[in-house]
Short mmCIF file of C-alpha atoms in Angstrom, two decimals:
data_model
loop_
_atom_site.label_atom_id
_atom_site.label_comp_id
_atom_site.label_asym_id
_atom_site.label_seq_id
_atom_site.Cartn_x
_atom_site.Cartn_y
_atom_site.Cartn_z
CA UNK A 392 114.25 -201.52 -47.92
CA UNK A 393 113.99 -205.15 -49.00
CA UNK A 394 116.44 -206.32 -51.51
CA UNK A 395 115.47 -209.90 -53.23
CA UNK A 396 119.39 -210.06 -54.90
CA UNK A 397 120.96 -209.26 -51.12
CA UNK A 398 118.13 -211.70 -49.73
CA UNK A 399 118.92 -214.61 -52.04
CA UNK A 400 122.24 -214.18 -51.73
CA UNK A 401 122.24 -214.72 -47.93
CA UNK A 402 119.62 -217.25 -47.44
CA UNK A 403 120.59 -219.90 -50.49
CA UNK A 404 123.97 -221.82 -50.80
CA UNK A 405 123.55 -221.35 -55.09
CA UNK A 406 121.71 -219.09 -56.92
CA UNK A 407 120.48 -219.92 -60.72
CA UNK A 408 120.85 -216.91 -63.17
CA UNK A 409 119.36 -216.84 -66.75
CA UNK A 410 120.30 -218.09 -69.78
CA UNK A 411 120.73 -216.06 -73.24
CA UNK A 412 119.04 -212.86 -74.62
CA UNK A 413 119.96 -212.82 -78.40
CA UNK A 414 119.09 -216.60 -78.61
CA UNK A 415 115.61 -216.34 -77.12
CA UNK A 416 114.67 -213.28 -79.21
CA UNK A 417 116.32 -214.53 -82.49
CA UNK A 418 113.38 -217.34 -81.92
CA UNK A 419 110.97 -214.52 -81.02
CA UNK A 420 111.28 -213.03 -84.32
CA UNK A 421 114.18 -210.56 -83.63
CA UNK A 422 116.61 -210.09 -86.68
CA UNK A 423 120.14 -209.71 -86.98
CA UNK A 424 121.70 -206.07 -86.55
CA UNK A 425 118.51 -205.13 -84.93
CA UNK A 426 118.82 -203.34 -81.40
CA UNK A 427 116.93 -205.86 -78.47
CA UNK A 428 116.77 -202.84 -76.44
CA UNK A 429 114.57 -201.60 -79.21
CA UNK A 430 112.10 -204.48 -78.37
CA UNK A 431 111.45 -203.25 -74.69
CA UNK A 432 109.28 -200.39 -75.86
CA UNK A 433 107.78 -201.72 -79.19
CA UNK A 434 107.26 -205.30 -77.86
CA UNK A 435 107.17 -205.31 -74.43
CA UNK A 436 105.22 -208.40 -73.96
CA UNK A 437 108.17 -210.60 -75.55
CA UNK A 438 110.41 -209.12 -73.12
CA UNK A 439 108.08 -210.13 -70.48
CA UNK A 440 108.39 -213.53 -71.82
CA UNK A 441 111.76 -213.78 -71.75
CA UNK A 442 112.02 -213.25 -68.50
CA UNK A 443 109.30 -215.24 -67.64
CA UNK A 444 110.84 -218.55 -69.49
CA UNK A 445 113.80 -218.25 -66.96
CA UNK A 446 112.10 -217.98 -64.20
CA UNK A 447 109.57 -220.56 -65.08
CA UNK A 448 112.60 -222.67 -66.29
CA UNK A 449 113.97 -222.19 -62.03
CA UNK A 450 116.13 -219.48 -61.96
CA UNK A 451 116.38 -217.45 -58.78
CA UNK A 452 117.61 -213.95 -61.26
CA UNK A 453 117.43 -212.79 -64.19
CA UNK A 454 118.82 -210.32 -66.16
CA UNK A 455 117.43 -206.87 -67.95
CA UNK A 456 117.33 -206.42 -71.68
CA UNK A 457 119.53 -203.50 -71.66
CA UNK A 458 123.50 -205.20 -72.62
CA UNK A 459 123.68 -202.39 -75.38
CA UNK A 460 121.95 -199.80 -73.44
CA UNK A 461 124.67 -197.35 -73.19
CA UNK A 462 124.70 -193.91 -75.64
CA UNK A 463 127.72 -195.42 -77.36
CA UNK A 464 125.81 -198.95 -78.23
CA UNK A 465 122.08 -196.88 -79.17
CA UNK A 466 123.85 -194.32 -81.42
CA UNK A 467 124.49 -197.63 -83.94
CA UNK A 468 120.64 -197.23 -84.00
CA UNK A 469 120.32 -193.61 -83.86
CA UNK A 470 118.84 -194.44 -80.00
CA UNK A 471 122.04 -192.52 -77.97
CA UNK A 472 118.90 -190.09 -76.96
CA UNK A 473 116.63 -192.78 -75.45
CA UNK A 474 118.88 -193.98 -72.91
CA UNK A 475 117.25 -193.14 -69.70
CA UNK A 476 113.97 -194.39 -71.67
CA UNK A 477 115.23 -197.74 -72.53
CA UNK A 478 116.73 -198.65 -70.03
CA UNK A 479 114.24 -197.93 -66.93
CA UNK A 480 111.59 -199.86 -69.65
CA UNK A 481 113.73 -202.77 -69.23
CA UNK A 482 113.94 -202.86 -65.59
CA UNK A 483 110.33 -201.93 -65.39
CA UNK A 484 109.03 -205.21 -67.16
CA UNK A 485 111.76 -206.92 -65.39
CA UNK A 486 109.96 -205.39 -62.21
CA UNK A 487 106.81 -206.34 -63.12
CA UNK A 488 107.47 -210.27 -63.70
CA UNK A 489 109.63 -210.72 -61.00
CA UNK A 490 106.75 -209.66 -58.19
CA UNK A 491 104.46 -211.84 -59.72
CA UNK A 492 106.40 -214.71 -59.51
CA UNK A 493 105.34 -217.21 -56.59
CA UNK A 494 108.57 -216.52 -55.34
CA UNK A 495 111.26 -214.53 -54.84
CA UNK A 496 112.86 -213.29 -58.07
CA UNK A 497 115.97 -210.53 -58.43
CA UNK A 498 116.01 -208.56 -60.96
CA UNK A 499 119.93 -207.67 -62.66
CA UNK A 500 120.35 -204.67 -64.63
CA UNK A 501 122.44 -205.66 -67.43
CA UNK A 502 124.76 -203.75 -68.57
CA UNK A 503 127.50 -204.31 -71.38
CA UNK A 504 130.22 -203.07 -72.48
CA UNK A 505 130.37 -199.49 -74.63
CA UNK A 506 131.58 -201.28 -77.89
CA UNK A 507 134.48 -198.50 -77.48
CA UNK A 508 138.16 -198.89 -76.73
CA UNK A 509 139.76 -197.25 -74.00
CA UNK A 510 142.43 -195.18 -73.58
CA UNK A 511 145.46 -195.26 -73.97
CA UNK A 512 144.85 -198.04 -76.79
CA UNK A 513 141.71 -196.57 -78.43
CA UNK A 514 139.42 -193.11 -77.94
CA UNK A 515 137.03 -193.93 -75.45
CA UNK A 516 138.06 -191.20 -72.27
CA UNK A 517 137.58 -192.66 -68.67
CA UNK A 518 135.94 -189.95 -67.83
CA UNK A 519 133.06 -190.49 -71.00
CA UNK A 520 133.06 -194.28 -70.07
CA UNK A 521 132.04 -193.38 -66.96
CA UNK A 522 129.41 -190.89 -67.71
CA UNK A 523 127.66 -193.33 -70.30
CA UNK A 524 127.70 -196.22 -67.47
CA UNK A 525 126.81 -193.80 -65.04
CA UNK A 526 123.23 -192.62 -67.15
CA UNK A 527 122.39 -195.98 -68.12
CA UNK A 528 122.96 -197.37 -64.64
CA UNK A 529 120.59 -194.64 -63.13
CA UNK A 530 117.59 -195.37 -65.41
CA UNK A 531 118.19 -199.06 -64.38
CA UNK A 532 117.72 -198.15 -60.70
CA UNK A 533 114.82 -195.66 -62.04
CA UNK A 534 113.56 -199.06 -63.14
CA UNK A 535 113.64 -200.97 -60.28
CA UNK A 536 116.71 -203.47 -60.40
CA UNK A 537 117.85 -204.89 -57.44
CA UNK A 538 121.55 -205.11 -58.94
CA UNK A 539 123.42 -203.74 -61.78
CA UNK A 540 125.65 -206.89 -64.23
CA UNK A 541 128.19 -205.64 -65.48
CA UNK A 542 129.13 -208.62 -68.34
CA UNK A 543 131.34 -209.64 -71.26
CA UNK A 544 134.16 -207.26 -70.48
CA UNK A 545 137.44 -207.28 -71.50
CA UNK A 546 139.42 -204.56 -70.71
CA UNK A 547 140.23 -203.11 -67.09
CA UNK A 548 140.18 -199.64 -67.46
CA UNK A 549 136.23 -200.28 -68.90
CA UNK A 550 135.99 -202.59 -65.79
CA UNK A 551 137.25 -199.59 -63.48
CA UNK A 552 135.13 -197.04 -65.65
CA UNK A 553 131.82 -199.22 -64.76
CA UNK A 554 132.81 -199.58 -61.12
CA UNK A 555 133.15 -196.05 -60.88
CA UNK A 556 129.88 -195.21 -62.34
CA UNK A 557 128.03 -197.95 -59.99
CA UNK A 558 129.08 -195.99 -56.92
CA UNK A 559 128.19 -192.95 -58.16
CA UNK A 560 124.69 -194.05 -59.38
CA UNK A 561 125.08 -195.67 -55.14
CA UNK A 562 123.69 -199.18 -56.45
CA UNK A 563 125.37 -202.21 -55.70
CA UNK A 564 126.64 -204.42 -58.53
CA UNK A 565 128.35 -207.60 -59.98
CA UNK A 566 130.75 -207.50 -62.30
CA UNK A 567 132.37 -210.40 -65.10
CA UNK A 568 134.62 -210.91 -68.22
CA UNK A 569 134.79 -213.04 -71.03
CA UNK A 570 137.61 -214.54 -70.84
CA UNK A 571 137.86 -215.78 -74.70
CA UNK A 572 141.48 -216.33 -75.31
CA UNK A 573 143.12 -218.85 -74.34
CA UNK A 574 142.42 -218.21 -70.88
CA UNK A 575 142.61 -214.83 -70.84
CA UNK A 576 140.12 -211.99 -72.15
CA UNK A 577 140.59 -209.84 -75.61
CA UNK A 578 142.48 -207.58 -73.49
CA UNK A 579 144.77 -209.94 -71.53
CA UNK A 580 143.59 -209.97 -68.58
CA UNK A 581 144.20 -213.39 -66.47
CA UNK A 582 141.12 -215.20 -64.35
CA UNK A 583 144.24 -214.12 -61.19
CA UNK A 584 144.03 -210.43 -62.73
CA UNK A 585 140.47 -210.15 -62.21
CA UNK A 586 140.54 -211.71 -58.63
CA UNK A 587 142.80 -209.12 -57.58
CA UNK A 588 141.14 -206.20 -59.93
CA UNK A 589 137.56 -206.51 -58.06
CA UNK A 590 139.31 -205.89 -54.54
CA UNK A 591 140.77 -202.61 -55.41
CA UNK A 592 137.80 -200.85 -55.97
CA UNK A 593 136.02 -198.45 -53.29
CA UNK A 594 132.72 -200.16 -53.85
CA UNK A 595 133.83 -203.58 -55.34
CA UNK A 596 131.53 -206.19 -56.09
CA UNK A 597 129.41 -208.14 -54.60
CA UNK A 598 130.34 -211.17 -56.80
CA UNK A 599 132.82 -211.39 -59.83
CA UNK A 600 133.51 -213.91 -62.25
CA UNK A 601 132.78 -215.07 -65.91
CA UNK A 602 130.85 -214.97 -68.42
CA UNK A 603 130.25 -216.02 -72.59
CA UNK A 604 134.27 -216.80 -73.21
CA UNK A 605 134.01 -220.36 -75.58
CA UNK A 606 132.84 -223.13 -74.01
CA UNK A 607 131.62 -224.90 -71.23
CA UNK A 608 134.65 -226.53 -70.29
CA UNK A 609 137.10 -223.49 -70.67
CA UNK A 610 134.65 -221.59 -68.20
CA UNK A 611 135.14 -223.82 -65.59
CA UNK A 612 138.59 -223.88 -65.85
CA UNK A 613 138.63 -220.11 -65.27
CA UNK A 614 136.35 -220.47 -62.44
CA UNK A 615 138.89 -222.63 -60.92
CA UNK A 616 141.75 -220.05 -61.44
CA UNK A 617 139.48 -217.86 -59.60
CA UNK A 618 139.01 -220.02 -56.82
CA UNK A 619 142.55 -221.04 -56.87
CA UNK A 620 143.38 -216.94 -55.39
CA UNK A 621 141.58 -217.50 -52.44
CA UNK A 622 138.68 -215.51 -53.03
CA UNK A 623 135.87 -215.11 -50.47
CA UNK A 624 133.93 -212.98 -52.80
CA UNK A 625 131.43 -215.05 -54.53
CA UNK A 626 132.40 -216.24 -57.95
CA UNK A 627 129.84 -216.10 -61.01
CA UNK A 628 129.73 -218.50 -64.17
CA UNK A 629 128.02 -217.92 -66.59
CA UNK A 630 128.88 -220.43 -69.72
CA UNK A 631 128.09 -220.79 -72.94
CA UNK A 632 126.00 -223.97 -74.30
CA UNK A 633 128.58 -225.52 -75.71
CA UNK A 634 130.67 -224.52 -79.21
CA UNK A 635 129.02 -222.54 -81.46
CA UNK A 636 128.92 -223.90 -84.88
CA UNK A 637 127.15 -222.82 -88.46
CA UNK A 638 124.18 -225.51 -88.87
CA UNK A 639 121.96 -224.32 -91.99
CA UNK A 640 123.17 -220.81 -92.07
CA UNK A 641 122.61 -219.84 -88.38
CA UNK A 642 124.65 -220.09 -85.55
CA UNK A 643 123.67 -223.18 -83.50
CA UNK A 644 125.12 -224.49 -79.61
CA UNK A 645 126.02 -227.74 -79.80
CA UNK A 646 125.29 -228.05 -75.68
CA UNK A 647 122.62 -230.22 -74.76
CA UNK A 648 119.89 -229.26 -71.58
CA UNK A 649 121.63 -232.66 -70.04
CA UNK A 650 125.39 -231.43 -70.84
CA UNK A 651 124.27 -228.26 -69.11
CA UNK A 652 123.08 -229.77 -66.15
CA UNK A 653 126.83 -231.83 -65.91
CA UNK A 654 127.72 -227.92 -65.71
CA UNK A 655 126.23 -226.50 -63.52
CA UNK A 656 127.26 -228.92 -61.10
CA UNK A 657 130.65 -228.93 -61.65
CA UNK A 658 130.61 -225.16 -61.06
CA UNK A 659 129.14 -225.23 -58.36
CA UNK A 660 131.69 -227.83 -57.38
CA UNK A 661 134.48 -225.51 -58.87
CA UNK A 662 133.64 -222.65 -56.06
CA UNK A 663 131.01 -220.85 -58.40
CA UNK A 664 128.00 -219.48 -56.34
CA UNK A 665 125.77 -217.85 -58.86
CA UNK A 666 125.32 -219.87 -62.07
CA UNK A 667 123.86 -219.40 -65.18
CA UNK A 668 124.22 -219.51 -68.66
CA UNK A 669 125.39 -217.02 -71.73
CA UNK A 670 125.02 -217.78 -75.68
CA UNK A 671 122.50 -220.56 -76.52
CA UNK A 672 121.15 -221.31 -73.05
CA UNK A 673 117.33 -222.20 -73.60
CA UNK A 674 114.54 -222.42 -70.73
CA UNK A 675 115.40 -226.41 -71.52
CA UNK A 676 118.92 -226.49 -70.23
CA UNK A 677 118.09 -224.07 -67.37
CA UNK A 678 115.65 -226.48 -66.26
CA UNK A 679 117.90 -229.26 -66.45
CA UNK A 680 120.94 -226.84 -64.21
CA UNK A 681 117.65 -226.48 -61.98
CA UNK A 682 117.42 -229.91 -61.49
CA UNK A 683 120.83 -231.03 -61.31
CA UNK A 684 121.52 -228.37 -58.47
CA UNK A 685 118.37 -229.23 -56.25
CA UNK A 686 119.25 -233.49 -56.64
CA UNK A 687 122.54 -233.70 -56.92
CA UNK A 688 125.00 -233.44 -54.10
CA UNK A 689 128.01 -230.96 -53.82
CA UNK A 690 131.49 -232.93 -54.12
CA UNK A 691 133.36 -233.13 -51.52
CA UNK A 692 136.55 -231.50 -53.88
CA UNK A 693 137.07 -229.37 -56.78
CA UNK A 694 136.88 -231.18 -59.84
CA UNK A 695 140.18 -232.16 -61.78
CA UNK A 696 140.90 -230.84 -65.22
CA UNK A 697 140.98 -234.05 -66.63
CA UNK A 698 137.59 -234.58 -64.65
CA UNK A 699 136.12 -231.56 -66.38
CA UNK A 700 137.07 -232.87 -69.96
CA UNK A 701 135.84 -236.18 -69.13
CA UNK A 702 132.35 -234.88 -68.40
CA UNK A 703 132.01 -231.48 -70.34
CA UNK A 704 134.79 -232.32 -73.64
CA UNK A 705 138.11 -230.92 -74.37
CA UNK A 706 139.48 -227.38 -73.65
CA UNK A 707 140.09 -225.11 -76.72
CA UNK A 708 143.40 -223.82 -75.34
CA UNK A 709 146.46 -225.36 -74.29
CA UNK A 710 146.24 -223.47 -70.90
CA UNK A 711 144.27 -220.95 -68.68
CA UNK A 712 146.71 -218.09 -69.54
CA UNK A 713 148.02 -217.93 -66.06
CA UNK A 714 150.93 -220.54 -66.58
CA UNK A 715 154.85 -218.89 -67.07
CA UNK A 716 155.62 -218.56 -70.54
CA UNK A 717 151.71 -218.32 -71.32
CA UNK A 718 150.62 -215.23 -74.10
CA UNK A 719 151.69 -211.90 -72.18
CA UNK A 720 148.19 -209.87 -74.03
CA UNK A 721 151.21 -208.38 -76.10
CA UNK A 722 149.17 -210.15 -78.95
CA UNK A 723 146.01 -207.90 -78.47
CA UNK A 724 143.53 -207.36 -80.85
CA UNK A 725 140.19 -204.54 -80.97
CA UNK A 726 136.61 -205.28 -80.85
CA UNK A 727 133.86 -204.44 -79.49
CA UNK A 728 131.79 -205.96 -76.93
CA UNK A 729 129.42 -209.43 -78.35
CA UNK A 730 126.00 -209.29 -76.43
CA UNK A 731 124.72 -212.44 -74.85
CA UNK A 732 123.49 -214.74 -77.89
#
């Protein structure tokens, strides 16, 4: 059976994901604290939409409206009984644009994290992570995805919990965390932590990497920490457009389409293979990443640090977490998993 993620994968040097959910809804009319997922069966043709503006914006995947589709992220909507509903909905429509498009379109199933906190630290069991990935990730493949994205995780054992699930629901997947602070994400894990992580699996992967974290820059520079391991697996970035910041009472991206664009190169450049974007990412910028990928020509080196603040603006940490001396993760802190704004 023909598999347009496994097919793109093989036949194009870089693939271009999609850009943000919450931001494209928010301007559809969604409001704050509502569920997206809700959206898939009582608005269907705005979901449609949104994954039509990415691909008619260039990208080669997209990804499913389903980040908070697990029981654990519905039952803050009094949803946790829809699961199987919701989330096949969302591949469905996801289905249905991509083999319409004049080309050939994979479809991701998105899937975030529970909002929970593992054990030993918090109450969520391995064994009830793994059951709540392993429903949602069914109705995904009930719906038609091509992949399952697992995105904007921070702690291992949820990583391991997902993983688990994924081979059990037999689909492959991808898999990345936000790394958020200073280099490293809520949970402490290092951009070298998760290069090693993804090879111990019994189904790992078929590409890791990041996504969301803070800005463009600091994405890039864990990109490079991933490429600095060695890696052969393909990397994923998938950045932020630029710094958030309060404009008028909303949250606003201070990353222009033509900043993006600088971006996506550079990732590219940096050893990333499939690249997209997370919070604030517009149709506009992914046209611009389009564009800059198809004209402009890979370097023949990795770019510098100091090359990457030239182009893309300063760092928000001191250092990628990695260095000796660097914050241990001693200095951890709970929360629950942001969906893709």
């Amino acid at each position: 059976m023909s598999n347009s993620f496994l097919d793109l994968m093989e036949s194009r040097d870089v693939l271009l994901a999609d850009g943000a959910t919450g931001t494209n809804l928010f301007n559809m009319g969604l409001q704050s604290g509502d569920a997206p997922e809700l959206w898939n069966t009582d608005e269907p043709e705005k979901i449609k939409a949104l994954y039509k503006g990415s691909v008619d914006a260039g990208s080669d995947l997209f990804l499913t409206n389903s980040f908070g589709g697990t029981a654990a992220r519905l039952k803050l909507h009094d949803a946790q009984g829809r699961v199987r509903e919701l989330n096949r909905v969302a591949a469905e429509l996801g289905r249905e644009v991509a083999d319409t498009a004049e080309r050939k379109i994979a479809v991701a199933g998105s899937v975030g994290p529970t909002g929970e906190i593992m054990q030993p630290v918090g109450e969520m069991s391995h064994a009830l992570a793994v059951e709540m990935f392993h429903e949602q990730a069914d109705a995904l493949k009930e719906g038609g995805v091509d992949v399952l994205w697992l995105e904007t995780i921070s702690a291992p054992e949820e990583f391991a919990a997902a993983a688990e699930a994924f081979k059990l629901a037999d689909m492959p997947w991808c898999g990345t965390m936000s790394f958020d602070t200073a280099g490293r994400t809520m949970m402490g894990v290092t951009s070298a932590d998760l290069a090693k992580l993804v090879e111990g699996y019994e189904q790992p992967p078929l590409a890791f990497g990041a996504n969301c974290g803070t800005g463009a820059s600091d994405i890039l520079r864990t990109v490079l920490g991933f490429a600095a391991q060695g890696t052969e697996r393909p990397i994923i970035s998938k950045g932020n457009a630029g710094i958030p910041k309060y404009v008028d009472g909303h949250i606003h991206y201070d990353g222009t389409p033509e900043l993006m664009g600088e971006y996506a190169v550079l990732a590219r450049d940096s050893g990333a293979k499939i690249i997209g974007g997370c919070c604030g990412t517009m149709p506009d910028h992914l046209r611009k990443m389009r564009e800059a990928l198809d004209t402009r020509p890979r370097g023949e080196q990795r770019p510098t640090l100091e090359r990457i603040v030239e182009v893309l603006g300063p760092f928000t940490s001191a250092n990628d977490g990695t260095e000796e001396g660097a914050n241990d993760g001693s200095e951890r802190r709970n929360r629950r998993g942001r969906r893709r704004s």
